[in-house]
GROMACS .gro file of C-alpha atoms in nm:
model
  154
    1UNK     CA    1   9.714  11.562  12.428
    2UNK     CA    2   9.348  11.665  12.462
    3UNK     CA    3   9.162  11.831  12.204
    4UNK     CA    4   8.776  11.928  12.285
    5UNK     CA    5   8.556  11.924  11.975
    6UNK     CA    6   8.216  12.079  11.921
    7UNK     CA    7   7.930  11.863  12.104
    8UNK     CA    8   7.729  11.857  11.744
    9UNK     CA    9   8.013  11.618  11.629
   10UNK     CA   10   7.922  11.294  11.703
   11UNK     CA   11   8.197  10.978  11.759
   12UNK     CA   12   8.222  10.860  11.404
   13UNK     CA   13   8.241  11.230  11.299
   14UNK     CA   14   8.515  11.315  11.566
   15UNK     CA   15   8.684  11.012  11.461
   16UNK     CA   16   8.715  11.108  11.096
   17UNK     CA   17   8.786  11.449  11.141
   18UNK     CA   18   9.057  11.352  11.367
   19UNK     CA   19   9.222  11.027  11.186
   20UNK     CA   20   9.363  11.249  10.907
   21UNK     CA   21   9.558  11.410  11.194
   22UNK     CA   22   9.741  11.106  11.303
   23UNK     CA   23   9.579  11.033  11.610
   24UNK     CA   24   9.515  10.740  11.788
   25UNK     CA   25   9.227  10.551  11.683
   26UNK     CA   26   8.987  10.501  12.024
   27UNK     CA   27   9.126  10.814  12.227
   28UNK     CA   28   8.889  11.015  12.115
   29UNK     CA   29   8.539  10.791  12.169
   30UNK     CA   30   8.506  10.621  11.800
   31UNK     CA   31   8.214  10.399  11.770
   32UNK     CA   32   8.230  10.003  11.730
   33UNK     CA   33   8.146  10.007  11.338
   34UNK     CA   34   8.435  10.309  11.334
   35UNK     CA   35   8.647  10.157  11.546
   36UNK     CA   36   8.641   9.789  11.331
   37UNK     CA   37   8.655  10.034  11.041
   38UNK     CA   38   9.020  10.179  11.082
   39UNK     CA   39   9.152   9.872  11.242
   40UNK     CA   40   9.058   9.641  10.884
   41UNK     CA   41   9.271   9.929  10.737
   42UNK     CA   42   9.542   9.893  10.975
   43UNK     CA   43   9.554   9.537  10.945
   44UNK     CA   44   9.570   9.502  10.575
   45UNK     CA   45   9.214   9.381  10.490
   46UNK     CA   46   9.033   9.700  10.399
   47UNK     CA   47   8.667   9.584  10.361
   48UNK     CA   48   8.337   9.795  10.307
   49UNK     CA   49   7.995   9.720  10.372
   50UNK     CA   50   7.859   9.631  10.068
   51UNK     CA   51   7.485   9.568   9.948
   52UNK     CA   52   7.421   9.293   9.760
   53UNK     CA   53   7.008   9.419   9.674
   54UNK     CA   54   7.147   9.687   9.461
   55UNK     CA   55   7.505   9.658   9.425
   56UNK     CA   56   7.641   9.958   9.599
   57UNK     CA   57   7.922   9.981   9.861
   58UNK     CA   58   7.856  10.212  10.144
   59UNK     CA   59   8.042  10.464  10.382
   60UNK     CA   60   7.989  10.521  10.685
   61UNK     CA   61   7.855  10.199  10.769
   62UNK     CA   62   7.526  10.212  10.838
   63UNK     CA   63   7.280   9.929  10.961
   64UNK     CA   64   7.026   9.974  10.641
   65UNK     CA   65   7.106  10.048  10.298
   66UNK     CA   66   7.037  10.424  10.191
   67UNK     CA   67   6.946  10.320   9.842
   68UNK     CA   68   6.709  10.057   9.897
   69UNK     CA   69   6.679  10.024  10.276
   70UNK     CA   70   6.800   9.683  10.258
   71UNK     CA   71   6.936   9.533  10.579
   72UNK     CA   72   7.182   9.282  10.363
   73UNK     CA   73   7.515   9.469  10.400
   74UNK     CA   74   7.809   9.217  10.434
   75UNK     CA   75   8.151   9.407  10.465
   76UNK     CA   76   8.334   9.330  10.194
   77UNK     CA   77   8.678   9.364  10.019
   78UNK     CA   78   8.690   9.594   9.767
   79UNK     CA   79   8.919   9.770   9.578
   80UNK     CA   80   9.201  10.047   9.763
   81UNK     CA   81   9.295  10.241   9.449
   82UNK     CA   82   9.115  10.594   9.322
   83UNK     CA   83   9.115  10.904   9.179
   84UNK     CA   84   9.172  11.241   9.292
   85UNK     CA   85   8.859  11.404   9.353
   86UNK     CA   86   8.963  11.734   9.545
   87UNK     CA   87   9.310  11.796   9.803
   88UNK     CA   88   9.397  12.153  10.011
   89UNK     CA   89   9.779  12.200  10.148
   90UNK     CA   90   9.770  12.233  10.496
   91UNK     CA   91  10.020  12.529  10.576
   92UNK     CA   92   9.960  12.585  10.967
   93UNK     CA   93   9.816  12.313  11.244
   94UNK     CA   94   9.676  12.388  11.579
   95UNK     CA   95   9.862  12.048  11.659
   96UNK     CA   96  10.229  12.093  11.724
   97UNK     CA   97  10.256  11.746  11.647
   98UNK     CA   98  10.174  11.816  11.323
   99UNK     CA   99  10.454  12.135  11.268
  100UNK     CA  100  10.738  11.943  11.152
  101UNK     CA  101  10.538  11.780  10.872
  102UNK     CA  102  10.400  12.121  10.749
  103UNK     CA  103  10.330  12.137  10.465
  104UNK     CA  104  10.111  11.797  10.401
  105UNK     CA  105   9.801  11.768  10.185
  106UNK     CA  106   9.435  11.651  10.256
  107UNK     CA  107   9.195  11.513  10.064
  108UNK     CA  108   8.892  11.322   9.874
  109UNK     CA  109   8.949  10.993   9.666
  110UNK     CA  110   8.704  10.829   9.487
  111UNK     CA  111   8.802  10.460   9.544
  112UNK     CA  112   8.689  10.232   9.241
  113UNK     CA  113   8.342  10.093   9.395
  114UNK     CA  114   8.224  10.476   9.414
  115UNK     CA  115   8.282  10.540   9.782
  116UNK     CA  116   8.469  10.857   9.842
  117UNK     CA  117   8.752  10.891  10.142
  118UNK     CA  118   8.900  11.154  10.342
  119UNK     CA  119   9.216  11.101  10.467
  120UNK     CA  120   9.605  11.246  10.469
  121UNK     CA  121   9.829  11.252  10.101
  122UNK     CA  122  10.129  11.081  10.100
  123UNK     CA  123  10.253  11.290   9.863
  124UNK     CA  124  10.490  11.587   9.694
  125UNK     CA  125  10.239  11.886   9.803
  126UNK     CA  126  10.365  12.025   9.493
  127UNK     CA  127  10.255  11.751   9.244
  128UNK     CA  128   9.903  11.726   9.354
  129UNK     CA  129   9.685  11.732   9.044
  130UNK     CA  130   9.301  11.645   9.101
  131UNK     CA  131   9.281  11.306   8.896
  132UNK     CA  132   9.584  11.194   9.004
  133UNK     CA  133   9.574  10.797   9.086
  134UNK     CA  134   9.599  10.702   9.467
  135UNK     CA  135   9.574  10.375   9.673
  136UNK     CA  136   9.466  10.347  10.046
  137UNK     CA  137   9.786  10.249  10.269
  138UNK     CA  138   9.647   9.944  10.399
  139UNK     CA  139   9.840   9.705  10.659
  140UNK     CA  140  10.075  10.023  10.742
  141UNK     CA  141  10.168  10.189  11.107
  142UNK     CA  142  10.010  10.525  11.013
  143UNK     CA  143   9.691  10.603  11.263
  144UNK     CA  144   9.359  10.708  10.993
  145UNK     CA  145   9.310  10.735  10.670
  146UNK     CA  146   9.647  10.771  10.422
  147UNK     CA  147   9.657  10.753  10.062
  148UNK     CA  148   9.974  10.729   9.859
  149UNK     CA  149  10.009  10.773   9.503
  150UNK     CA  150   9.962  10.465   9.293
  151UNK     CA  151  10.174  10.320   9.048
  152UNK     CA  152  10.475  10.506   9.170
  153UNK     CA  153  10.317  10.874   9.107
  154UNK     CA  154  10.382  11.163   9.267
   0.00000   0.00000   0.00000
């Protein structure tokens, strides 16, 4: 399948928009930290970089701390559940990969440590509430970012 994206998108920013889509992590030129990124959720060992000189997970990864431009940033594991911070139903897709799961919901979760993720909602489209509790599906075969809800929700 090719898609062409806007050149002002750059890897990591092609990569995310894309990953909620189901595609193949690497076809479409993700960087190194991206790349390492998707495959620790993949692999079941979800891990952000964390800095240790003021306490405060990061994403994207980034070689110096935007808080206190320390270079200390270990990745680290931290916690996959979150809240609901904001969803739309997707209704139509340019993809027609993407047709037979219409409708399917995007959105942002606030993980625990304060980081907020994009990704696809495993979820009834018609249940969504913003607060609603959902965990990052770590170690399963699904390409990107998916949440599903926690606890059995949903």
């Amino acid at each position: 399948m090719n898609v062409e994206l806007p050149q002002s998108l750059s890897d990591v920013d092609a990569g995310v928009a894309l990953s909620f889509l189901g595609f193949t992590v690497g076809s479409y030129g993700y960087s190194a930290a991206a790349a390492q990124f998707y495959r620790s959720i993949s692999d079941g060992r979800f891990k952000l970089p964390y800095c240790a000189t003021c306490d405060t997970y990061q994403h994207p990864r980034r070689e110096i701390c935007p808080q206190c431009l320390s270079t200390d940033l270990l990745l680290t594991p931290t916690s996959t559940q979150g809240e609901l911070y904001s969803f739309s139903v997707m209704h139509s897709s340019p993809f027609d990969e993407l047709q037979a799961e219409l409708p399917y919901a995007v959105g942002i979760v606030t993980l625990g440590c304060g980081v907020a993720l994009f990704g696809r909602l495993d979820a009834d489209v018609e249940q969504l509430h913003i607060g609603d509790r959902f965990e990052l599906n770590v170690g399963s075969s699904a390409e990107g970012i998916h949440f599903v809800p926690a606890g059995g929700e949903n």
